[in-house]
Coordinates of C-alpha atoms in Angstrom, one line a residue:
M1 CA 43.8 -45.7 19.8
D2 CA 40.3 -47.0 19.0
P3 CA 38.9 -47.0 15.3
H4 CA 36.5 -44.1 16.2
Q5 CA 39.4 -41.9 17.2
R6 CA 41.5 -42.7 14.2
A7 CA 38.4 -41.9 11.9
G8 CA 38.0 -38.6 13.7
I9 CA 41.7 -37.7 13.1
R10 CA 41.5 -38.6 9.5
A11 CA 38.3 -36.5 9.2
L12 CA 40.2 -33.6 10.7
Q13 CA 43.1 -34.0 8.3
S14 CA 41.0 -34.0 5.2
P15 CA 41.5 -30.9 3.0
R16 CA 37.8 -30.0 3.0
M17 CA 37.5 -30.2 6.8
I18 CA 40.7 -28.1 7.3
M19 CA 39.3 -25.5 4.7
R20 CA 35.9 -25.4 6.6
I21 CA 37.8 -24.7 10.0
L22 CA 40.0 -22.0 8.6
C23 CA 37.1 -20.3 6.9
A24 CA 34.9 -20.5 10.0
A25 CA 37.7 -18.9 12.0
L26 CA 38.1 -16.3 9.3
F27 CA 34.4 -15.7 9.5
V28 CA 34.5 -14.9 13.2
V29 CA 37.5 -12.6 12.8
S30 CA 36.1 -10.7 9.7
S31 CA 32.7 -10.3 11.4
A32 CA 34.4 -8.7 14.4
L33 CA 36.4 -6.4 12.1
A34 CA 33.5 -5.5 10.0
Q35 CA 31.5 -4.6 13.1
D36 CA 34.4 -2.6 14.3
A37 CA 34.7 -0.7 11.2
A38 CA 31.0 -0.3 10.7
T39 CA 30.4 1.1 14.3
S40 CA 33.4 3.6 13.9
G41 CA 31.4 5.6 11.3
T42 CA 34.6 6.8 9.7
P43 CA 35.4 5.1 6.4
A44 CA 39.0 4.7 5.5
S45 CA 38.3 6.0 1.9
I46 CA 35.2 6.9 0.1
P47 CA 34.4 5.0 -3.1
T48 CA 33.8 7.1 -6.2
F49 CA 30.3 5.7 -6.7
R50 CA 29.3 7.0 -3.3
Q51 CA 31.1 10.4 -3.0
A52 CA 28.7 13.3 -3.1
D53 CA 29.1 17.0 -2.4
D54 CA 25.5 17.8 -1.9
I55 CA 23.1 15.4 -0.1
A56 CA 19.3 15.6 0.0
I57 CA 17.6 13.7 2.9
I58 CA 14.0 12.6 2.3
V59 CA 12.4 11.6 5.6
I60 CA 9.7 8.8 5.5
E61 CA 8.2 8.5 8.9
G62 CA 5.1 6.8 10.1
P63 CA 2.6 4.7 8.1
I64 CA 3.0 4.9 4.4
D65 CA -0.2 5.8 2.3
E66 CA -0.8 7.5 -1.1
W67 CA -0.1 10.9 0.5
T68 CA 3.3 9.7 1.5
A69 CA 4.0 8.5 -2.0
H70 CA 2.9 11.7 -3.5
S71 CA 5.1 13.7 -1.1
V72 CA 8.1 11.5 -1.7
E73 CA 7.7 11.9 -5.6
R74 CA 7.6 15.6 -5.1
R75 CA 10.7 15.7 -2.9
I76 CA 12.7 13.5 -5.4
S77 CA 11.9 16.0 -8.1
D78 CA 12.9 18.9 -5.8
A79 CA 16.2 17.0 -5.0
E80 CA 16.9 16.5 -8.7
A81 CA 16.1 20.1 -9.7
G82 CA 18.3 21.3 -6.7
G83 CA 21.4 19.5 -8.1
A84 CA 21.7 17.0 -5.3
D85 CA 24.6 14.4 -5.8
A86 CA 22.9 11.8 -3.6
I87 CA 19.5 11.2 -2.1
V88 CA 19.2 9.6 1.3
F89 CA 15.8 8.1 2.3
E90 CA 15.6 8.2 6.1
L91 CA 13.3 5.5 7.2
D92 CA 11.3 5.1 10.4
T93 CA 8.1 3.3 9.4
P94 CA 5.9 0.3 10.2
G95 CA 5.0 0.0 6.5
G96 CA 1.8 0.8 4.7
G97 CA -0.2 0.2 1.6
V98 CA 1.3 -1.9 -1.1
G99 CA 0.4 0.5 -3.9
A100 CA 1.9 3.5 -2.2
V101 CA 5.1 1.5 -1.4
L102 CA 5.5 0.5 -5.1
R103 CA 5.0 4.0 -6.2
I104 CA 7.9 5.1 -4.0
T105 CA 10.2 2.2 -5.2
N106 CA 9.4 3.1 -8.8
A107 CA 10.3 6.6 -8.2
I108 CA 13.6 5.7 -6.5
K109 CA 14.5 3.4 -9.4
G110 CA 13.5 6.0 -12.0
S111 CA 15.3 8.9 -10.5
S112 CA 18.0 10.7 -12.4
V113 CA 20.0 10.7 -9.2
A114 CA 21.6 7.1 -9.1
N115 CA 23.4 7.6 -5.8
T116 CA 20.5 6.6 -3.5
V117 CA 21.0 5.4 0.0
A118 CA 18.4 4.0 2.6
W119 CA 19.1 5.1 6.1
V120 CA 17.2 2.8 8.4
H121 CA 16.9 5.1 11.4
P122 CA 15.9 3.2 13.5
D123 CA 13.3 0.8 12.0
A124 CA 12.1 0.0 8.5
Y125 CA 9.4 -2.7 8.6
S126 CA 7.3 -4.1 5.9
G127 CA 6.9 -1.6 3.2
G128 CA 9.8 0.4 4.7
A129 CA 12.1 -2.7 4.1
I130 CA 10.9 -2.8 0.4
I131 CA 11.7 0.9 0.0
A132 CA 15.2 0.3 1.5
L133 CA 16.0 -2.4 -1.0
A134 CA 15.1 -0.1 -3.9
C135 CA 18.1 2.1 -2.9
R136 CA 21.6 1.4 -4.1
E137 CA 23.0 1.1 -0.6
I138 CA 21.6 0.6 2.9
V139 CA 22.9 2.0 6.2
I140 CA 21.4 1.4 9.6
S141 CA 21.5 3.0 13.0
D142 CA 22.3 1.2 16.2
P143 CA 19.8 -0.1 17.4
G144 CA 17.8 -0.6 14.3
A145 CA 15.8 -3.2 12.4
V146 CA 14.7 -4.0 8.9
G147 CA 12.4 -6.6 7.4
D148 CA 9.3 -8.6 8.1
A149 CA 7.6 -7.4 4.9
F150 CA 5.0 -10.2 5.2
Q151 CA 1.7 -9.0 3.6
V152 CA -1.4 -9.0 5.6
I153 CA -5.0 -8.3 4.7
P154 CA -7.6 -6.1 6.7
A155 CA -10.0 -8.7 8.3
G156 CA -12.9 -6.3 9.1
G157 CA -14.8 -3.1 8.2
P158 CA -14.6 0.2 9.8
F159 CA -15.3 -1.3 13.2
G160 CA -12.1 -3.3 13.1
G161 CA -11.4 -6.9 12.8
G162 CA -7.7 -6.9 12.8
L163 CA -5.4 -8.2 10.2
R164 CA -5.1 -11.8 8.7
A165 CA -2.7 -13.7 6.5
P166 CA -3.6 -13.9 2.8
T167 CA -5.5 -16.9 1.5
P168 CA -3.8 -19.1 -1.2
D169 CA -5.6 -17.2 -4.0
E170 CA -4.8 -13.8 -2.5
R171 CA -1.2 -14.9 -2.0
T172 CA -0.8 -15.7 -5.7
K173 CA -2.3 -12.5 -6.6
I174 CA -0.6 -10.1 -4.2
L175 CA 2.8 -11.6 -3.5
P176 CA 4.2 -11.9 -7.1
V177 CA 3.8 -8.3 -7.5
I178 CA 5.9 -7.5 -4.4
M179 CA 8.3 -10.4 -5.1
S180 CA 9.1 -9.0 -8.6
D181 CA 9.9 -5.6 -7.2
V182 CA 12.2 -6.8 -4.3
V183 CA 14.0 -9.4 -6.4
D184 CA 14.5 -6.7 -9.2
S185 CA 15.9 -4.4 -6.3
A186 CA 18.3 -7.1 -5.1
R187 CA 19.7 -7.8 -8.6
R188 CA 20.1 -4.0 -9.3
N189 CA 21.8 -3.3 -6.0
G190 CA 23.6 -6.4 -5.2
Y191 CA 21.6 -7.6 -2.3
D192 CA 21.2 -11.4 -1.7
E193 CA 18.1 -12.6 -3.7
W194 CA 17.4 -15.5 -1.3
L195 CA 17.5 -13.3 1.7
V196 CA 15.1 -10.6 0.4
Q197 CA 12.7 -13.3 -0.4
A198 CA 12.9 -14.5 3.2
M199 CA 12.1 -10.9 4.3
V200 CA 8.8 -10.8 2.2
I201 CA 7.4 -14.3 3.0
D202 CA 7.6 -17.1 5.4
G203 CA 8.5 -20.7 4.6
V204 CA 12.0 -19.8 3.4
E205 CA 14.8 -21.8 5.2
L206 CA 18.3 -20.6 4.5
W207 CA 22.0 -21.4 5.3
L208 CA 24.9 -19.0 4.8
I209 CA 27.9 -19.9 2.7
E210 CA 31.2 -18.1 1.6
D211 CA 33.2 -18.2 -1.6
A212 CA 36.8 -18.5 -0.3
Q213 CA 38.2 -17.1 -3.5
T214 CA 36.2 -13.9 -3.7
G215 CA 34.9 -13.6 -0.1
Q216 CA 31.3 -13.2 -1.5
R217 CA 28.6 -14.7 0.8
Y218 CA 25.4 -16.2 -0.4
T219 CA 22.4 -17.8 1.4
I220 CA 21.2 -21.0 -0.1
D221 CA 18.3 -23.4 0.5
E222 CA 18.4 -27.0 1.5
D223 CA 18.6 -28.5 -2.1
E224 CA 21.6 -26.3 -2.9
Y225 CA 23.3 -27.2 0.4
R226 CA 22.9 -30.9 -0.4
A227 CA 24.3 -30.3 -3.9
L228 CA 27.3 -28.4 -2.6
F229 CA 28.3 -30.5 0.5
D230 CA 26.8 -33.9 -0.4
E231 CA 25.1 -34.0 3.1
A232 CA 22.0 -32.8 4.9
P233 CA 22.3 -29.3 6.2
P234 CA 22.7 -28.7 9.9
R235 CA 19.8 -27.3 11.9
G236 CA 19.6 -25.7 15.4
R237 CA 19.2 -22.2 16.6
P238 CA 19.2 -20.0 13.6
M239 CA 21.2 -16.8 13.3
L240 CA 18.0 -14.7 12.9
A241 CA 15.5 -14.8 15.7
G242 CA 12.0 -15.7 14.8
V243 CA 9.3 -12.8 14.6
T244 CA 5.6 -12.7 15.2
G245 CA 3.8 -12.7 12.0
G246 CA 1.2 -14.4 9.6
R247 CA 1.7 -17.9 8.5
Y248 CA 0.8 -19.3 5.2
E249 CA -0.7 -22.9 5.2
S250 CA 0.9 -24.3 2.1
T251 CA -1.1 -26.7 -0.1
R252 CA 1.9 -27.7 -2.2
E253 CA 4.5 -30.4 -1.5
G254 CA 7.4 -29.5 0.7
P255 CA 7.8 -28.2 4.4
Q256 CA 4.9 -26.4 5.8
A257 CA 5.6 -22.7 6.8
S258 CA 3.2 -22.9 9.7
S259 CA 5.3 -25.3 11.6
P260 CA 9.0 -25.9 12.3
V261 CA 10.4 -26.5 8.8
A262 CA 11.2 -30.2 8.1
P263 CA 13.4 -31.3 5.4
P264 CA 11.6 -32.3 2.1
S265 CA 10.8 -35.9 1.6
A266 CA 13.1 -36.0 -1.4
P267 CA 15.5 -33.4 -3.0
R268 CA 14.2 -31.4 -5.9
D269 CA 15.2 -32.7 -9.3
I270 CA 18.4 -30.9 -10.3
P271 CA 19.1 -30.1 -13.9
T272 CA 22.5 -30.7 -15.4
E273 CA 24.9 -27.8 -16.0
E274 CA 24.1 -27.7 -19.7
E275 CA 20.4 -27.8 -19.1
A276 CA 20.6 -24.8 -16.6
D277 CA 22.5 -22.9 -19.1
D278 CA 19.9 -23.2 -21.8
G279 CA 17.0 -23.0 -19.4
A280 CA 15.6 -26.5 -20.3
P281 CA 14.5 -28.7 -17.5
A282 CA 16.0 -31.9 -16.6
A283 CA 14.8 -34.9 -18.6
D284 CA 13.5 -36.9 -15.8
E285 CA 10.0 -38.3 -15.5
S286 CA 10.0 -37.6 -11.9
S287 CA 10.6 -33.9 -12.3
E288 CA 7.9 -31.7 -10.8
P289 CA 5.4 -30.2 -13.3
D290 CA 6.1 -26.7 -12.0
D291 CA 9.9 -27.1 -12.3
I292 CA 11.4 -23.7 -11.4
F293 CA 14.0 -24.0 -14.1
G294 CA 11.3 -24.4 -16.8
D295 CA 12.0 -22.5 -20.0
L296 CA 10.3 -19.1 -20.5
P297 CA 11.1 -18.3 -24.1
P298 CA 10.0 -14.5 -24.0
T299 CA 12.0 -13.9 -20.9
P300 CA 16.0 -13.9 -21.1
E301 CA 17.2 -16.7 -18.8
G302 CA 19.0 -14.3 -16.4
Q303 CA 15.9 -12.2 -15.8
K304 CA 13.7 -15.3 -14.7
F305 CA 12.3 -15.3 -11.1
R306 CA 14.0 -18.1 -9.1
P307 CA 12.2 -19.0 -5.8
A308 CA 14.2 -19.4 -2.6
G309 CA 12.8 -22.9 -1.9
R310 CA 10.0 -25.1 -3.1
N311 CA 7.3 -23.4 -0.9
L312 CA 7.5 -20.5 -3.3
N313 CA 6.9 -22.6 -6.4
D314 CA 3.4 -21.2 -6.6
I315 CA 4.8 -17.7 -6.9
A316 CA 7.1 -18.9 -9.6
D317 CA 4.1 -20.3 -11.5
A318 CA 2.6 -16.8 -11.5
F319 CA 5.7 -15.5 -13.3
E320 CA 5.0 -18.1 -16.1
D321 CA 1.4 -17.0 -16.5
E322 CA 1.1 -15.1 -19.9
S323 CA -1.8 -12.9 -18.7
V324 CA 0.3 -11.4 -15.9
R325 CA 3.8 -11.8 -17.2
Q326 CA 4.3 -8.2 -18.2
S327 CA 3.2 -6.7 -14.9
L328 CA 5.7 -9.1 -13.1
E329 CA 8.6 -8.4 -15.4
I330 CA 12.0 -8.3 -13.7
T331 CA 14.3 -6.2 -15.7
S332 CA 17.6 -7.0 -14.0
E333 CA 19.6 -10.1 -14.7
T334 CA 20.6 -12.3 -11.8
Q335 CA 24.3 -12.7 -10.8
R336 CA 23.7 -15.5 -8.5
P337 CA 25.4 -18.9 -9.4
Y338 CA 23.3 -22.0 -10.0
F339 CA 24.6 -23.8 -6.8
T340 CA 22.8 -27.0 -7.8
T341 CA 24.9 -27.3 -11.0
I342 CA 28.4 -26.4 -9.7
S343 CA 31.1 -28.9 -10.8
E344 CA 32.9 -30.9 -8.3
S345 CA 36.1 -29.0 -8.7
E346 CA 34.3 -25.8 -7.8
K347 CA 32.6 -27.1 -4.6
D348 CA 35.7 -26.8 -2.5
R349 CA 35.6 -23.0 -3.0
Y350 CA 32.4 -22.8 -0.7
T351 CA 32.3 -23.1 3.0
P352 CA 29.3 -23.2 5.3
L353 CA 29.1 -20.4 7.9
G354 CA 25.9 -21.0 9.6
Y355 CA 22.1 -21.6 9.7
V356 CA 20.4 -18.3 8.8
C357 CA 16.6 -18.8 9.4
D358 CA 14.3 -21.6 9.8
G359 CA 11.4 -20.3 7.7
T360 CA 8.9 -20.0 10.6
N361 CA 8.2 -16.3 9.8
A362 CA 9.3 -13.5 7.5
V363 CA 12.8 -12.5 9.0
I364 CA 13.9 -9.3 10.6
L365 CA 17.5 -8.2 10.5
R366 CA 18.8 -6.3 13.6
T367 CA 21.8 -4.0 13.1
E368 CA 24.5 -6.6 13.6
D369 CA 22.6 -9.1 11.4
A370 CA 22.2 -6.5 8.6
I371 CA 26.0 -5.9 8.6
N372 CA 27.1 -9.4 8.8
L373 CA 24.8 -10.7 6.1
G374 CA 25.8 -7.8 3.8
L375 CA 22.5 -6.0 3.5
A376 CA 23.7 -2.9 5.2
S377 CA 27.2 -1.4 4.6
R378 CA 27.7 0.8 7.7
V379 CA 26.2 1.8 11.1
I380 CA 25.3 5.5 11.1
N381 CA 23.7 7.2 13.8
T382 CA 24.0 11.0 13.2
D383 CA 23.9 13.5 10.4
E384 CA 27.6 14.2 10.9
E385 CA 28.4 10.5 10.4
L386 CA 26.1 10.3 7.3
Q387 CA 27.9 13.4 5.9
A388 CA 31.4 11.8 6.5
F389 CA 30.0 8.7 4.9
F390 CA 29.6 10.5 1.5
G391 CA 32.4 13.0 2.1
A392 CA 29.8 15.7 1.5
E393 CA 30.0 19.5 1.9
S394 CA 26.4 20.1 2.5
L395 CA 23.3 18.2 3.8
T396 CA 19.7 19.4 3.3
R397 CA 16.5 17.8 4.7
L398 CA 13.4 17.8 2.5
Q399 CA 10.3 17.5 4.7
T400 CA 6.6 17.3 3.7
S401 CA 5.1 20.6 3.0
W402 CA 2.3 22.2 5.1
S403 CA -0.2 21.8 2.2
E404 CA 0.7 18.1 2.0
R405 CA 0.1 17.6 5.8
A406 CA -3.2 19.6 5.5
A407 CA -4.5 17.6 2.6
A408 CA -3.4 14.3 4.3
F409 CA -5.4 15.4 7.3
L410 CA -8.5 16.0 5.2
A411 CA -8.0 12.5 3.4
S412 CA -7.8 10.7 6.8
P413 CA -10.7 8.2 7.3
G414 CA -12.3 9.9 10.3
I415 CA -12.3 13.4 8.6
R416 CA -13.6 12.0 5.4
M417 CA -16.5 10.4 7.2
L418 CA -17.3 13.8 8.9
L419 CA -17.1 15.5 5.5
I420 CA -19.6 13.0 4.0
V421 CA -21.9 13.7 6.9
V422 CA -21.7 17.3 6.4
F423 CA -22.1 17.2 2.7
L424 CA -25.3 15.1 2.8
L425 CA -26.9 17.1 5.7
S426 CA -26.3 20.4 3.9
L427 CA -27.6 19.0 0.6
F428 CA -30.7 17.7 2.4
V429 CA -31.4 21.1 4.1
E430 CA -31.0 22.8 0.6
M431 CA -33.3 20.5 -1.2
V432 CA -36.0 20.6 1.4
S433 CA -35.9 24.4 1.8
P434 CA -34.8 25.5 -1.7
G435 CA -33.3 28.9 -2.1
M436 CA -31.2 28.9 0.9
F437 CA -27.7 29.7 -0.3
V438 CA -25.7 28.9 2.8
P439 CA -26.5 25.1 3.0
L440 CA -25.6 24.8 -0.7
L441 CA -22.4 26.5 -0.2
I442 CA -21.5 24.3 2.7
S443 CA -22.3 21.2 0.8
L444 CA -20.0 22.3 -2.1
V445 CA -17.1 23.1 0.3
A446 CA -17.6 19.7 1.9
L447 CA -17.6 18.0 -1.6
A448 CA -14.4 19.8 -2.6
G449 CA -12.8 18.6 0.6
L450 CA -13.8 15.1 -0.1
M451 CA -12.8 15.1 -3.7
G452 CA -9.9 17.4 -4.0
P453 CA -7.2 15.6 -1.9
P454 CA -7.9 12.1 -3.1
M455 CA -7.8 13.3 -6.8
V456 CA -4.5 14.9 -6.3
V457 CA -2.8 11.7 -5.1
G458 CA -4.7 9.3 -7.4
M459 CA -7.1 7.9 -4.8
A460 CA -10.0 9.2 -6.8
G461 CA -10.4 9.7 -10.6
W462 CA -13.0 11.4 -12.8
W463 CA -15.3 8.6 -12.7
E464 CA -15.8 8.9 -8.9
A465 CA -16.4 12.7 -9.3
L466 CA -19.0 12.1 -12.2
A467 CA -20.8 9.4 -10.1
I468 CA -21.2 11.7 -7.1
V469 CA -22.2 14.8 -9.3
G470 CA -24.5 12.6 -11.4
G471 CA -26.1 11.2 -8.2
I472 CA -26.7 14.8 -6.9
A473 CA -28.3 15.6 -10.2
L474 CA -30.7 12.7 -10.0
L475 CA -31.7 13.5 -6.5
G476 CA -32.5 17.0 -7.8
V477 CA -34.7 15.5 -10.5
E478 CA -36.5 13.4 -8.0
V479 CA -37.1 16.4 -5.7
F480 CA -37.8 19.2 -7.9
V481 CA -38.7 17.9 -11.4
L482 CA -40.5 14.6 -10.9
P483 CA -41.3 14.3 -7.2
G484 CA -42.7 11.1 -6.0
M485 CA -41.3 8.9 -8.9
G486 CA -38.7 7.3 -6.5
L487 CA -36.6 5.7 -9.3
F488 CA -34.4 8.8 -9.8
G489 CA -33.9 9.1 -6.1
V490 CA -32.8 5.5 -5.7
I491 CA -30.4 5.6 -8.6
G492 CA -29.0 8.9 -7.3
I493 CA -28.4 7.5 -3.8
V494 CA -26.6 4.4 -5.4
S495 CA -24.5 6.4 -7.6
I496 CA -23.4 8.8 -4.8
F497 CA -22.6 5.8 -2.7
V498 CA -20.5 4.0 -5.4
G499 CA -18.7 7.3 -6.0
L500 CA -17.8 7.9 -2.3
V501 CA -16.6 4.2 -1.8
G502 CA -14.3 4.6 -4.8
T503 CA -12.6 7.7 -3.3
F504 CA -11.5 5.5 -0.3
I505 CA -9.7 3.0 -2.5
P506 CA -6.2 3.9 -4.0
D507 CA -5.8 3.2 -7.6
S508 CA -2.0 2.9 -8.1
G509 CA -1.8 0.8 -11.1
S510 CA -0.3 -2.2 -9.2
G511 CA -3.4 -4.5 -9.9
L512 CA -4.3 -4.5 -6.2
R513 CA -7.3 -2.1 -6.3
S514 CA -9.9 -4.8 -6.0
N515 CA -8.7 -6.2 -2.7
P516 CA -11.9 -7.6 -1.1
G517 CA -10.9 -6.6 2.4
E518 CA -10.1 -3.1 1.4
L519 CA -13.3 -2.8 -0.6
A520 CA -15.4 -4.0 2.4
W521 CA -13.6 -1.7 4.8
S522 CA -14.3 1.4 2.4
A523 CA -18.0 0.3 1.9
G524 CA -18.4 0.1 5.6
M525 CA -16.9 3.6 6.2
V526 CA -19.3 5.0 3.8
L527 CA -22.4 3.1 5.1
L528 CA -21.5 4.3 8.6
A529 CA -21.4 7.9 7.4
L530 CA -24.7 7.5 5.5
L531 CA -26.3 6.1 8.6
T532 CA -25.0 9.1 10.7
A533 CA -26.3 11.5 8.1
G534 CA -29.6 9.7 8.0
I535 CA -30.1 10.1 11.7
G536 CA -29.1 13.8 11.4
M537 CA -31.7 14.2 8.6
F538 CA -34.5 12.8 10.7
F539 CA -33.5 15.0 13.7
I540 CA -33.4 18.1 11.5
T541 CA -36.8 17.4 10.0
K542 CA -38.3 17.1 13.5
H543 CA -36.6 20.2 15.2
M544 CA -35.3 22.6 12.5
G545 CA -37.5 25.4 13.7
S546 CA -36.1 25.2 17.2
L547 CA -32.4 24.6 16.4
P548 CA -29.9 27.5 16.9
I549 CA -28.7 29.0 13.7
L550 CA -30.9 26.6 11.5
N551 CA -34.0 28.3 12.7
R552 CA -32.8 31.5 11.1
L553 CA -32.8 29.9 7.7
V554 CA -36.5 29.1 7.9
L555 CA -39.2 31.6 6.8
G556 CA -41.7 32.7 9.4
A557 CA -45.3 31.5 8.8
S558 CA -46.7 34.9 8.8
S559 CA -45.5 38.5 9.1
D560 CA -48.1 39.1 11.8
E561 CA -46.6 36.5 14.1
P562 CA -44.6 37.7 17.2
E563 CA -40.8 37.7 16.9
G564 CA -39.3 34.3 17.7
A565 CA -42.1 32.3 16.2
F566 CA -40.8 30.4 13.3
A567 CA -42.5 28.2 10.9
M568 CA -41.5 24.6 10.4
M569 CA -40.4 23.1 7.1
A570 CA -42.6 21.7 4.3
P571 CA -44.7 19.2 6.5
P572 CA -46.6 21.9 8.3
Q573 CA -47.2 23.8 5.0
S574 CA -48.7 20.6 3.4
D575 CA -51.1 20.3 6.6
L576 CA -52.1 24.1 6.3
V577 CA -52.4 24.5 2.6
P578 CA -54.7 21.8 0.9
V579 CA -54.3 20.8 -2.8
G580 CA -56.3 23.2 -4.9
S581 CA -55.5 26.3 -2.9
E582 CA -54.5 29.3 -5.0
G583 CA -52.0 32.1 -4.4
V584 CA -49.4 34.4 -6.0
S585 CA -45.7 33.7 -6.5
I586 CA -43.5 36.1 -4.6
T587 CA -40.2 35.2 -6.1
P588 CA -39.2 33.5 -9.4
L589 CA -39.8 29.9 -9.4
R590 CA -36.7 28.2 -11.0
P591 CA -38.4 25.8 -10.2
S592 CA -38.3 26.5 -6.5
G593 CA -39.1 29.7 -4.8
Q594 CA -41.7 31.2 -2.5
A595 CA -45.4 32.0 -3.0
E596 CA -48.2 33.5 -0.8
I597 CA -51.0 31.0 -0.6
E598 CA -54.2 31.8 1.5
G599 CA -52.1 34.4 3.5
E600 CA -49.2 32.1 4.3
V601 CA -45.7 32.5 2.8
C602 CA -44.6 29.0 1.6
D603 CA -41.8 27.3 -0.1
V604 CA -43.1 25.9 -3.3
V605 CA -41.8 24.1 -6.4
S606 CA -43.1 24.8 -9.9
D607 CA -44.6 21.8 -11.7
M608 CA -44.3 23.7 -15.1
G609 CA -40.8 25.1 -15.2
Y610 CA -40.0 28.8 -14.8
V611 CA -42.8 31.0 -13.1
E612 CA -42.3 34.8 -12.9
P613 CA -43.0 36.6 -9.7
G614 CA -46.6 37.9 -9.4
Q615 CA -48.0 35.0 -11.3
R616 CA -51.1 33.3 -9.8
V617 CA -50.4 29.7 -8.9
R618 CA -52.5 26.7 -7.8
V619 CA -51.3 23.8 -5.5
V620 CA -51.4 20.6 -7.3
R621 CA -49.5 18.3 -5.0
A622 CA -48.4 18.3 -1.4
N623 CA -45.8 15.9 -0.3
R624 CA -43.9 15.6 3.1
F625 CA -41.3 18.2 2.2
S626 CA -42.7 20.6 -0.5
L627 CA -45.8 22.1 -2.1
V628 CA -46.0 21.7 -5.9
V629 CA -47.8 24.4 -7.7
E630 CA -48.7 25.2 -11.3
P631 CA -49.4 28.6 -12.9
I632 CA -52.9 29.6 -13.6
E633 CA -52.9 30.6 -17.2
G634 CA -54.2 34.0 -18.1
T635 CA -54.2 35.4 -14.7
E636 CA -51.9 37.6 -12.8
G637 CA -52.1 38.8 -9.2
S638 CA -50.1 40.9 -6.8
A639 CA -48.5 39.8 -3.6

């Protein structure tokens, strides 16, 4: 027997190697048994914490927006008021807005019903995965998938442009808010902290280990693997397949997430067990300045954010920033061991089970992966299986209401653009032909449709309403009180524009309102609506007298003209009636109304406030859209 063979036999006879082989075999058997039990859908017994008599199912389907969040909050309240013992969130969603997603996770965590279960049926991507983690348990259908919560930014305006990965600055602004939520969820509900981080961002490379004494499984990074097993971790084909997603070009030391992950040039400096206990970093001159175990006095040790690998050290830095610390607070304490500080006598408890992911992209867990990695507790495909899972007597589905669906329809970008165009055109018609009640009524209805739904769900506040109403008032001053000034008109248009843009951007309190991509998209939508309305105004000005319906709103030039002949708007009046012409007011001028001037019935605007009917007036100015008159003092005439 040659020396190599004898060395191989001795290696196989070592206690650690024997333990690894036995645990690997146990992993294969237990995975098969777990899959068998999970797919059977019939639990042997129902734990007390899960048992429920009355289940309320809240369906979250399709893209998630502020209307989804508003509806979910309302349905959670209904479930609580109805005495539900458990709330199931049935998820079939590609994700959505970060602010709306965080509203839902906060509502779940703050619910008086603690027995919350996410039913991934069949897919919960992006924001859907974040919502699932907020629940105490996760179950999944077969086939099903959960994960890939990598955040992307709109790359263009209303004409498209696709999505892009966040820049380093955007990453450190947006990602910590999401990371604090998912890590807090993982700690509350017992999910693997490192695995949930890998679902949110790329650049996280993980291996799976098992505690032989407790059966608990953990995912660990490379530094932890080296500390536990005194060797470099194996690589190869990972357990989780790669997914297509954005990639972040790291500017920090460590493996690049945009390429196959390479081992770091040197292991991270590891604190001693005593230093890990008191939160102090290792006393080593070579330690990194942004050591992830740095002391944060205001935050208890167990509540600190711990990144799953050095590629997330920039995110850890954000948690140390005093200016944003409170908004990123993690309220739950970690139960995860410090694997880099485990004593030699404890290392034999842990056995490697496999290579989980290579960090190329944010991970997606299919049904079998979710079960084997402990994220999902059971495979459930039907309502009957779900009811048996809880041992429940009744099951009620809480759907979105018709009013919520109608309001969400009105709040959709295309309908909002149409309402802006209708609002502006109606307002224009009323201003150039004062006294017509119908255009004013239409503009008010359109404005209510614009402002009502967004204000209900927090997409618009009072400042947007004040900006729009104030802009309309300034335009009225420009047209009726101080025509020709220009200043009030410009300020009014800018005020209306800013108010309308504000109604497109949700304000969820998550600190993400000022997203430049979202702001550019909203401004582009409003500009497109303004351009469309401007074209419509030009068309109406040229052809209002011949347009169906609209021509009935315009007064005839003279009562003697044959039926069907209609006067045009103010421009023809200014041509026919020169400055200095006199006439008699037919209606009250408040300040707009009508007057008979040199035999013509004209729409006029008073330059001196209120004018009673029958008062003689004189034309003092004639602009493109109106005749401005003043009363002739001491005179009175009859129409």
